[in-house]
Short mmCIF file of C-alpha atoms and ligand atoms in Angstrom, two decimals:
data_model
loop_
_atom_site.label_atom_id
_atom_site.label_comp_id
_atom_site.label_asym_id
_atom_site.label_seq_id
_atom_site.Cartn_x
_atom_site.Cartn_y
_atom_site.Cartn_z
CA UNK A 1 62.03 80.61 133.58
CA UNK A 2 63.22 80.43 130.00
CA UNK A 3 66.10 82.78 130.41
CA UNK A 4 69.31 80.85 130.01
CA UNK A 5 72.54 81.14 131.85
CA UNK A 6 75.52 81.83 129.65
CA UNK A 7 79.09 81.41 130.73
CA UNK A 8 81.65 83.81 129.53
CA UNK A 9 85.39 83.47 129.43
CA UNK A 10 87.15 86.19 131.31
CA UNK A 11 90.83 86.87 131.23
CA UNK A 12 92.93 88.23 134.03
CA UNK A 13 94.20 91.70 133.35
CA UNK A 14 96.68 92.40 136.11
CA UNK A 15 100.20 92.22 134.90
CA UNK A 16 99.19 92.79 131.29
CA UNK A 17 102.09 94.41 129.55
CA UNK A 18 100.29 95.92 126.61
CA UNK A 19 101.23 99.40 125.62
CA UNK A 20 98.78 101.54 123.70
CA UNK A 21 100.08 102.10 120.19
CA UNK A 22 99.13 105.74 120.36
CA UNK A 23 100.44 108.06 123.04
CA UNK A 24 97.60 109.46 125.07
CA UNK A 25 97.80 113.23 124.85
CA UNK A 26 96.49 113.68 128.36
CA UNK A 27 99.78 112.45 129.72
CA UNK A 28 101.58 115.55 128.52
CA UNK A 29 98.98 118.20 129.36
CA UNK A 30 99.10 120.96 126.77
CA UNK A 31 102.62 120.20 125.59
CA UNK A 32 103.28 119.35 121.97
CA UNK A 33 102.34 115.75 121.39
CA UNK A 34 103.73 113.29 118.89
CA UNK A 35 101.72 110.08 118.68
CA UNK A 36 103.35 106.97 117.26
CA UNK A 37 101.20 106.12 114.25
CA UNK A 38 101.48 102.40 113.55
CA UNK A 39 103.56 101.66 110.47
CA UNK A 40 102.44 98.04 110.77
CA UNK A 41 98.84 99.13 110.35
CA UNK A 42 99.71 101.51 107.52
CA UNK A 43 101.56 98.71 105.73
CA UNK A 44 98.49 96.49 106.15
CA UNK A 45 96.42 99.20 104.43
CA UNK A 46 98.95 99.19 101.57
CA UNK A 47 98.64 95.40 101.32
CA UNK A 48 94.90 95.90 101.01
CA UNK A 49 95.30 98.48 98.22
CA UNK A 50 97.67 96.11 96.40
CA UNK A 51 95.09 93.32 96.71
CA UNK A 52 92.39 95.61 95.35
CA UNK A 53 94.58 96.46 92.35
CA UNK A 54 95.51 92.81 91.77
CA UNK A 55 91.85 91.80 91.84
CA UNK A 56 90.88 94.58 89.45
CA UNK A 57 93.20 94.33 86.48
CA UNK A 58 96.34 95.62 88.20
CA UNK A 59 95.42 99.26 88.76
CA UNK A 60 93.21 101.64 90.73
CA UNK A 61 92.69 104.10 87.90
CA UNK A 62 89.81 106.54 87.52
CA UNK A 63 86.73 104.96 85.98
CA UNK A 64 87.98 101.42 86.63
CA UNK A 65 86.69 98.99 89.23
CA UNK A 66 89.92 99.19 91.25
CA UNK A 67 89.29 102.83 92.05
CA UNK A 68 85.73 102.35 93.20
CA UNK A 69 86.84 99.39 95.33
CA UNK A 70 89.56 101.55 96.92
CA UNK A 71 87.05 104.29 97.73
CA UNK A 72 84.50 101.86 99.18
CA UNK A 73 87.15 100.21 101.33
CA UNK A 74 88.52 103.49 102.75
CA UNK A 75 85.00 104.68 103.46
CA UNK A 76 84.10 101.48 105.31
CA UNK A 77 87.16 101.78 107.57
CA UNK A 78 86.30 105.38 108.44
CA UNK A 79 82.62 104.58 108.99
CA UNK A 80 83.55 101.81 111.42
CA UNK A 81 85.77 104.22 113.37
CA UNK A 82 82.93 106.67 113.96
CA UNK A 83 83.56 109.19 111.19
CA UNK A 84 80.74 110.86 109.30
CA UNK A 85 81.57 110.03 105.70
CA UNK A 86 80.43 111.08 102.24
CA UNK A 87 81.13 109.52 98.86
CA UNK A 88 81.13 112.48 96.47
CA UNK A 89 80.88 111.51 92.82
CA UNK A 90 81.93 113.58 89.82
CA UNK A 91 82.61 112.93 86.18
CA UNK A 92 85.93 112.91 84.38
CA UNK A 93 87.18 112.15 80.88
CA UNK A 94 87.94 108.61 82.10
CA UNK A 95 84.56 108.01 83.70
CA UNK A 96 82.90 108.59 87.07
CA UNK A 97 85.17 109.13 90.04
CA UNK A 98 84.69 109.69 93.75
CA UNK A 99 86.07 111.65 96.65
CA UNK A 100 85.73 110.12 100.11
CA UNK A 101 85.23 112.84 102.71
CA UNK A 102 85.30 111.98 106.42
CA UNK A 103 84.68 114.26 109.35
CA UNK A 104 85.07 113.62 113.06
CA UNK A 105 81.74 114.49 114.73
CA UNK A 106 83.22 116.67 117.46
CA UNK A 107 85.09 119.96 117.56
CA UNK A 108 84.08 123.42 116.43
CA UNK A 109 82.67 123.12 112.90
CA UNK A 110 83.58 126.76 112.27
CA UNK A 111 87.27 125.86 112.40
CA UNK A 112 88.16 122.96 110.14
CA UNK A 113 91.60 121.37 109.87
CA UNK A 114 91.65 119.29 106.72
CA UNK A 115 94.10 116.60 105.63
CA UNK A 116 94.09 114.83 102.29
CA UNK A 117 95.73 112.49 99.85
CA UNK A 118 94.80 111.25 96.40
CA UNK A 119 93.51 107.71 96.30
CA UNK A 120 93.71 107.04 92.55
CA UNK A 121 96.59 105.45 90.66
CA UNK A 122 97.69 105.89 87.07
CA UNK A 123 96.40 103.24 84.62
CA UNK A 124 99.76 101.51 84.28
CA UNK A 125 100.02 100.09 87.80
CA UNK A 126 98.68 99.68 91.31
CA UNK A 127 99.97 103.06 92.59
CA UNK A 128 101.32 101.83 95.90
CA UNK A 129 103.86 104.57 96.58
CA UNK A 130 101.87 107.03 94.41
CA UNK A 131 99.67 107.36 96.30
CA UNK A 132 98.77 104.31 98.33
CA UNK A 133 101.41 105.57 100.76
CA UNK A 134 99.73 108.92 101.43
CA UNK A 135 96.29 107.30 101.53
CA UNK A 136 97.39 104.60 103.98
CA UNK A 137 99.15 107.16 106.18
CA UNK A 138 96.24 109.57 106.30
CA UNK A 139 93.77 106.72 106.86
CA UNK A 140 95.78 105.19 109.70
CA UNK A 141 96.21 108.59 111.37
CA UNK A 142 92.48 109.25 111.12
CA UNK A 143 91.75 105.83 112.66
CA UNK A 144 94.30 106.40 115.43
CA UNK A 145 92.79 109.78 116.26
CA UNK A 146 89.34 108.25 116.49
CA UNK A 147 90.68 105.59 118.83
CA UNK A 148 92.56 108.05 121.04
CA UNK A 149 89.53 109.12 123.06
CA UNK A 150 90.54 112.74 122.58
CA UNK A 151 88.02 115.38 121.76
CA UNK A 152 89.38 117.93 119.31
CA UNK A 153 88.95 121.65 119.75
CA UNK A 154 88.67 122.03 115.97
CA UNK A 155 86.80 119.97 113.43
CA UNK A 156 88.99 117.37 111.72
CA UNK A 157 88.13 116.50 108.13
CA UNK A 158 89.87 114.08 105.79
CA UNK A 159 89.71 113.96 102.00
CA UNK A 160 90.67 111.00 99.79
CA UNK A 161 90.71 112.45 96.29
CA UNK A 162 89.76 110.82 93.04
CA UNK A 163 91.28 111.60 89.64
CA UNK A 164 94.34 113.52 90.86
CA UNK A 165 96.28 111.85 88.07
CA UNK A 166 93.94 113.45 85.52
CA UNK A 167 94.83 116.93 86.78
CA UNK A 168 93.62 117.34 90.38
CA UNK A 169 90.07 116.75 89.19
CA UNK A 170 88.64 115.47 92.49
CA UNK A 171 90.13 118.10 94.80
CA UNK A 172 89.14 120.88 92.40
CA UNK A 173 85.62 119.49 92.23
CA UNK A 174 85.47 119.43 96.03
CA UNK A 175 86.61 123.01 96.59
CA UNK A 176 84.55 124.39 93.70
CA UNK A 177 81.42 122.86 95.18
CA UNK A 178 81.98 124.15 98.69
CA UNK A 179 79.82 127.17 99.49
CA UNK A 180 81.98 130.24 100.18
CA UNK A 181 81.03 130.17 103.86
CA UNK A 182 82.30 126.59 104.11
CA UNK A 183 85.57 127.41 102.37
CA UNK A 184 86.19 130.15 104.90
CA UNK A 185 85.98 127.64 107.74
CA UNK A 186 88.96 125.61 106.47
CA UNK A 187 91.92 126.91 108.45
CA UNK A 188 94.53 124.61 106.95
CA UNK A 189 94.83 121.93 104.31
CA UNK A 190 97.64 119.35 104.69
CA UNK A 191 98.52 117.21 101.67
CA UNK A 192 100.32 113.87 101.55
CA UNK A 193 101.31 112.47 98.16
CA UNK A 194 104.16 109.90 97.89
CA UNK A 195 105.53 109.17 101.36
CA UNK A 196 107.51 105.95 100.94
CA UNK A 197 109.67 106.43 97.85
CA UNK A 198 112.24 103.62 97.70
CA UNK A 199 115.17 106.06 97.51
CA UNK A 200 113.54 108.65 99.76
CA UNK A 201 114.02 112.33 100.28
CA UNK A 202 112.28 114.42 102.94
CA UNK A 203 110.73 117.36 101.15
CA UNK A 204 108.26 119.82 102.61
CA UNK A 205 106.21 122.29 100.67
CA UNK A 206 103.58 124.89 100.85
CA UNK A 207 102.63 126.98 97.95
CA UNK A 208 101.52 130.06 99.81
CA UNK A 209 104.15 132.66 98.99
CA UNK A 210 103.91 134.18 102.43
CA UNK A 211 104.40 130.76 103.96
CA UNK A 212 102.42 129.53 106.93
CA UNK A 213 103.22 128.01 110.27
CA UNK A 214 102.28 124.52 109.20
CA UNK A 215 105.27 124.07 106.94
CA UNK A 216 107.54 125.36 109.70
CA UNK A 217 105.92 122.90 112.09
CA UNK A 218 106.67 120.02 109.72
CA UNK A 219 110.30 121.11 109.47
CA UNK A 220 110.61 121.40 113.27
CA UNK A 221 109.01 118.02 113.75
CA UNK A 222 111.44 116.28 111.39
CA UNK A 223 114.36 118.19 112.92
CA UNK A 224 113.33 116.94 116.37
CA UNK A 225 113.62 113.40 114.97
CA UNK A 226 117.04 114.20 113.47
CA UNK A 227 115.69 114.10 109.92
CA UNK A 228 116.79 116.98 107.72
CA UNK A 229 114.25 118.39 105.31
CA UNK A 230 114.42 120.42 102.12
CA UNK A 231 111.88 122.87 100.86
CA UNK A 232 110.60 122.04 97.39
CA UNK A 233 108.47 124.10 95.07
CA UNK A 234 106.14 121.43 93.72
CA UNK A 235 104.58 123.79 91.18
CA UNK A 236 101.01 122.85 92.02
CA UNK A 237 101.60 119.18 91.23
CA UNK A 238 99.26 117.83 93.90
CA UNK A 239 95.87 118.43 95.49
CA UNK A 240 96.89 121.20 97.88
CA UNK A 241 96.93 123.42 94.78
CA UNK A 242 93.13 123.33 94.62
CA UNK A 243 92.95 124.69 98.18
CA UNK A 244 95.74 127.15 97.71
CA UNK A 245 93.91 128.66 94.74
CA UNK A 246 91.16 129.66 97.21
CA UNK A 247 93.67 131.26 99.56
CA UNK A 248 93.53 128.44 102.11
CA UNK A 249 96.90 127.85 103.84
CA UNK A 250 98.44 124.55 102.74
CA UNK A 251 101.46 122.42 103.53
CA UNK A 252 102.63 118.94 102.71
CA UNK A 253 105.42 116.43 102.54
CA UNK A 254 106.84 114.40 99.69
CA UNK A 255 109.53 111.71 99.47
CA UNK A 256 110.32 112.30 95.80
CA UNK A 257 109.18 111.02 92.39
CA UNK A 258 111.03 110.99 89.06
CA UNK A 259 113.62 113.54 90.25
CA UNK A 260 117.23 112.46 90.76
CA UNK A 261 118.82 112.34 94.22
CA UNK A 262 122.02 114.40 94.27
CA UNK A 263 125.13 113.25 96.10
CA UNK A 264 124.56 115.97 98.69
CA UNK A 265 121.06 114.57 99.26
CA UNK A 266 122.38 111.02 99.47
CA UNK A 267 124.86 112.21 102.09
CA UNK A 268 122.13 113.66 104.29
CA UNK A 269 119.37 111.08 103.65
CA UNK A 270 121.23 107.93 102.65
CA UNK A 271 120.15 105.94 99.61
CA UNK A 272 121.52 106.11 96.11
CA UNK A 273 122.94 109.23 94.49
CA UNK A 274 122.29 109.96 90.83
CA UNK A 275 119.21 107.73 90.89
CA UNK A 276 115.52 108.61 90.95
CA UNK A 277 113.75 108.95 94.29
CA UNK A 278 111.15 106.57 92.80
CA UNK A 279 112.33 104.78 89.68
CA UNK A 280 108.89 103.11 89.44
CA UNK A 281 107.01 106.40 89.45
CA UNK A 282 103.89 106.01 87.27
CA UNK A 283 104.99 102.54 86.19
CA UNK A 284 103.61 99.05 86.70
CA UNK A 285 106.39 98.34 89.19
CA UNK A 286 104.94 100.87 91.67
CA UNK A 287 103.70 97.88 93.62
CA UNK A 288 103.91 96.60 97.20
CA UNK A 289 107.68 96.12 96.83
CA UNK A 290 108.18 99.76 95.85
CA UNK A 291 108.26 101.11 99.39
CA UNK A 292 110.78 102.39 101.88
CA UNK A 293 109.15 101.59 105.23
CA UNK A 294 111.50 103.81 107.23
CA UNK A 295 110.33 106.74 105.16
CA UNK A 296 106.70 105.64 105.58
CA UNK A 297 107.14 105.32 109.35
CA UNK A 298 108.67 108.79 109.73
CA UNK A 299 106.16 110.41 107.42
CA UNK A 300 103.07 108.98 109.10
CA UNK A 301 104.36 110.03 112.51
CA UNK A 302 104.69 113.54 111.04
CA UNK A 303 101.04 113.34 109.94
CA UNK A 304 100.08 112.27 113.46
CA UNK A 305 102.08 115.10 114.99
CA UNK A 306 100.35 117.66 112.79
CA UNK A 307 96.84 116.33 113.31
CA UNK A 308 97.13 115.94 117.09
CA UNK A 309 98.49 119.45 117.45
CA UNK A 310 96.31 121.25 114.93
CA UNK A 311 93.25 119.52 116.41
CA UNK A 312 93.88 121.60 119.53
CA UNK A 313 95.06 124.83 117.92
CA UNK A 314 93.22 127.91 119.09
CA UNK A 315 91.65 129.57 116.07
CA UNK A 316 89.37 131.58 118.30
CA UNK A 317 86.95 128.77 118.87
CA UNK A 318 84.64 129.06 121.82
CA UNK A 319 82.74 125.84 121.84
CA UNK A 320 83.51 123.02 124.22
CA UNK A 321 84.88 120.58 124.87
CA UNK A 322 88.58 120.87 124.33
CA UNK A 323 91.77 119.77 125.95
CA UNK A 324 93.60 116.56 126.65
CA UNK A 325 92.02 113.49 128.16
CA UNK A 326 92.17 113.78 131.96
CA UNK A 327 91.71 110.06 132.49
CA UNK A 328 94.57 107.59 132.74
CA UNK A 329 94.51 104.35 130.77
CA UNK A 330 91.29 105.53 129.07
CA UNK A 331 91.23 102.72 126.50
CA UNK A 332 91.99 99.98 129.08
CA UNK A 333 95.00 98.77 127.11
CA UNK A 334 97.08 98.66 130.30
CA UNK A 335 94.48 96.40 131.92
CA UNK A 336 93.11 97.34 135.32
CA UNK A 337 95.73 100.04 135.94
CA UNK A 338 94.14 103.27 137.26
CA UNK A 339 90.65 101.76 137.44
CA UNK A 340 88.94 100.34 140.51
CA UNK A 341 85.86 98.16 140.79
CA UNK A 342 84.71 94.64 140.06
CA UNK A 343 87.52 92.24 139.20
CA UNK A 344 87.61 90.86 135.69
CA UNK A 345 85.53 93.59 134.08
CA UNK A 346 88.50 94.92 132.11
CA UNK A 347 89.27 92.20 129.63
CA UNK A 348 90.92 91.31 126.35
CA UNK A 349 88.45 88.50 125.73
CA UNK A 350 88.15 87.93 122.01
CA UNK A 351 84.41 87.37 122.29
CA UNK A 352 83.80 91.13 122.50
CA UNK A 353 85.74 93.39 120.13
CA UNK A 354 87.40 96.46 121.61
CA UNK A 355 86.64 99.86 120.15
CA UNK A 356 90.41 100.18 119.83
CA UNK A 357 93.25 97.91 120.85
CA UNK A 358 92.25 94.65 122.52
CA UNK A 359 91.10 95.65 126.02
CA UNK A 360 87.73 97.11 127.00
CA UNK A 361 85.38 97.11 129.97
CA UNK A 362 82.77 94.35 129.70
CA UNK A 363 80.05 94.88 132.27
CA UNK A 364 77.29 92.29 132.52
CA UNK A 365 76.81 89.31 130.26
CA UNK A 366 76.17 86.93 133.18
CA UNK A 367 72.47 86.15 132.72
CA UNK A 368 72.04 85.87 136.49
CA UNK A 369 71.31 88.47 139.12
CA UNK A 370 74.58 90.35 139.38
CA UNK A 371 76.13 93.79 139.60
CA UNK A 372 79.47 95.18 138.55
CA UNK A 373 81.12 98.56 138.62
CA UNK A 374 84.19 100.39 137.46
CA UNK A 375 85.50 103.81 138.38
CA UNK A 376 88.35 106.28 138.16
CA UNK A 377 88.96 109.47 140.06
CA UNK A 378 89.49 112.64 138.07
CA UNK A 379 89.95 116.31 138.91
CA UNK A 380 88.11 118.78 136.73
CA UNK A 381 89.97 122.09 136.65
CA UNK A 382 88.34 124.96 138.55
CA UNK A 383 89.01 127.20 135.55
CA UNK A 384 86.96 125.00 133.19
CA UNK A 385 84.32 126.69 131.10
CA UNK A 386 83.39 123.38 129.49
CA UNK A 387 83.90 119.77 130.50
CA UNK A 388 82.66 116.52 129.03
CA UNK A 389 82.71 112.80 129.62
CA UNK A 390 82.77 110.81 126.41
CA UNK A 391 82.67 107.05 125.99
CA UNK A 392 82.13 104.42 123.33
CA UNK A 393 79.60 101.71 124.11
CA UNK A 394 78.15 98.65 122.41
CA UNK A 395 75.29 96.65 123.92
CA UNK A 396 74.06 93.17 123.11
CA UNK A 397 71.31 91.34 124.87
CA UNK A 398 69.42 88.06 124.99
CA UNK A 399 66.34 89.95 126.15
CA UNK A 400 63.64 90.13 123.49
CA UNK A 401 61.35 92.77 124.98
CA UNK A 402 61.07 96.08 123.17
CA UNK A 403 59.56 97.87 126.13
CA UNK A 404 60.83 96.58 129.47
CA UNK A 405 64.11 97.53 131.08
CA UNK A 406 65.68 94.50 132.75
CA UNK A 407 69.41 95.17 132.69
CA UNK A 408 71.13 98.53 132.97
CA UNK A 409 74.42 100.34 133.11
CA UNK A 410 74.48 103.77 134.70
CA UNK A 411 77.11 106.38 133.98
CA UNK A 412 77.60 108.17 137.26
CA UNK A 413 79.60 110.87 138.94
CA UNK A 414 80.42 110.21 142.59
CA UNK A 415 81.05 113.52 144.34
CA UNK A 416 81.80 112.76 147.98
CA UNK A 417 78.67 111.14 149.36
CA UNK A 418 76.51 112.28 146.45
CA UNK A 419 76.10 110.05 143.42
CA UNK A 420 74.50 111.48 140.29
CA UNK A 421 73.46 109.37 137.32
CA UNK A 422 74.23 111.19 134.06
CA UNK A 423 72.88 108.52 131.73
CA UNK A 424 71.36 105.05 131.86
CA UNK A 425 71.66 102.50 129.06
CA UNK A 426 69.67 99.27 129.09
CA UNK A 427 68.76 96.13 127.20
CA UNK A 428 66.49 98.42 125.14
CA UNK A 429 69.53 100.25 123.75
CA UNK A 430 70.93 97.20 121.96
CA UNK A 431 73.49 98.25 119.35
CA UNK A 432 75.98 95.96 117.66
CA UNK A 433 78.24 98.83 116.58
CA UNK A 434 80.04 101.04 119.07
CA UNK A 435 78.40 104.42 119.48
CA UNK A 436 79.85 107.55 121.03
CA UNK A 437 78.09 109.16 124.01
CA UNK A 438 79.07 112.59 125.28
CA UNK A 439 77.88 113.87 128.65
CA UNK A 440 78.33 117.26 130.27
CA UNK A 441 80.36 117.27 133.50
CA UNK A 442 80.98 121.00 133.86
CA UNK A 443 78.96 120.97 137.09
CA UNK A 444 81.96 119.29 138.75
CA UNK A 445 84.58 121.92 137.92
CA UNK A 446 87.05 122.43 140.72
CA UNK A 447 86.22 119.00 142.17
CA UNK A 448 87.83 115.63 142.36
CA UNK A 449 85.10 113.15 141.52
CA UNK A 450 84.85 109.54 140.43
CA UNK A 451 83.57 108.63 137.01
CA UNK A 452 81.70 105.39 137.59
CA UNK A 453 79.90 102.76 135.53
CA UNK A 454 77.37 100.78 137.59
CA UNK A 455 75.81 97.75 135.95
CA UNK A 456 72.90 95.58 137.12
CA UNK A 457 71.42 92.46 135.57
CA UNK A 458 68.25 90.63 136.51
CA UNK A 459 67.99 86.89 137.02
CA UNK A 460 68.09 85.73 133.41
CA UNK A 461 68.84 86.58 129.77
CA UNK A 462 72.18 88.32 129.64
CA UNK A 463 72.88 91.89 128.56
CA UNK A 464 76.48 92.89 127.88
CA UNK A 465 77.52 96.53 128.12
CA UNK A 466 80.95 96.94 126.54
CA UNK A 467 82.66 100.30 127.09
CA UNK A 468 85.96 101.52 125.64
CA UNK A 469 87.93 104.73 125.01
CA UNK A 470 86.56 106.87 127.81
CA UNK A 471 87.55 110.53 127.90
CA UNK A 472 87.10 113.40 130.32
CA UNK A 473 88.11 116.67 128.74
CA UNK A 474 87.83 120.24 129.95
CA UNK A 475 88.49 123.67 128.56
N1 LIG B 1 101.13 114.53 92.33
C1 LIG B 1 102.18 113.84 91.61
C2 LIG B 1 101.57 112.56 91.06
O1 LIG B 1 100.68 112.02 91.63
C3 LIG B 1 103.36 113.50 92.47
C4 LIG B 1 103.91 114.66 93.22
C5 LIG B 1 103.57 114.81 94.56
C6 LIG B 1 104.74 115.55 92.63
C7 LIG B 1 104.07 115.88 95.27
C8 LIG B 1 105.26 116.62 93.33
C9 LIG B 1 104.92 116.77 94.66
O2 LIG B 1 102.02 112.08 90.06
ZN1 ZN B 2 101.06 110.28 90.19
ZN1 ZN B 3 100.57 111.34 93.47
CA1 CA B 4 90.67 99.44 124.21
#
């Protein structure tokens, strides 16, 4: 027998004190949710944008290598998280530019909630507050949503615009090239441009004269965090204007640019009166030191609040699945808590990357005859008209056959004494990247059942089935 035994390091999980960085919406049912978007991660994205500028002549300006590198980097992060992405090119007076568009593959495509920020800088500097801050915040929120295991009711789309500094060229190009039917599907556009001004204000805007609920929601969110806001008429100075011109509701936040903070504003927000909100606005000193991280932290949590809530907003959508995640500890970050089955399966071993966080369920990988399982009980509401089980899985194997199933993991529902296999993945489904699987569990409405993963390996040549971010949702 040529199949070789391979040892694998396993780490105990009981007593692990990790806390997921993002609040799991399922814990608060349909209540308003406010995830904590990681400012540490957002700052790391800003470090990356600074590095890109530094390596490309000090800027990320349209038509220069630093812009293309920024776009490629953002796109790669979103691709890795499971987004469907597009690099949309267009021409400008300063050369070719690009929009990066990313869409989450679930949710009703007839109801789109879109969030955007411009990714380009001016030519004089790296553009870290303007608008690395908005780009990093929107990117981190998109990544956190992908990792949350939630399934949105609506379709979430993100836009990273090129050539805003040349006059909203990228966002105008995007909307002008959307077929009318596609424009009509966009329910809301949220814009984030300058979120971490060093002498920050907390401005909210929308340019729809009649106003819309989104701006009010931003105000209420900040108020709930004891941050006072001011309405500002930004006179179409950022990318929301392109959407607004089509009659799409818009809203956004802004921490201030060349404007001067009054003493009344310094009283309510702190900072320096009679000084610019961002004295480095459009200058070479808008670099990694030109940031107020408290402002960034508050602003990105506001983005998270809006996206989590508008993802679930009822725009008359009928398609499933919707609703919060009914599973507890769905990303395994609390270790074995809420799961039962074979000891040691839930692990933070560094030899297998998690889909999000550090923990995941690693079934198999022994290379000897073995079985393992993992399960959690869940009640699917009797009123459900749709229910799904979603999971992320990556599979690697030492098997070389392209036709014979040796090692398997079954995704099962245990309903009393009846076990039903919804899907089987095997050594033939090898995939180095995580892929999302969605299975229908509506048949179990009104029942308390166990979601179970049952893995079996034959006597040699390991196959590892690594599962993370499991979600059961019902509507
Ligand atoms: N869009 C402006 C720029 O990039 C900054 C700005 C953002 C101004 C929001 C007003 C409101 O230079
Ligand atoms: Zn600018
Ligand atoms: Zn800007
Ligand atoms: Ca995880």
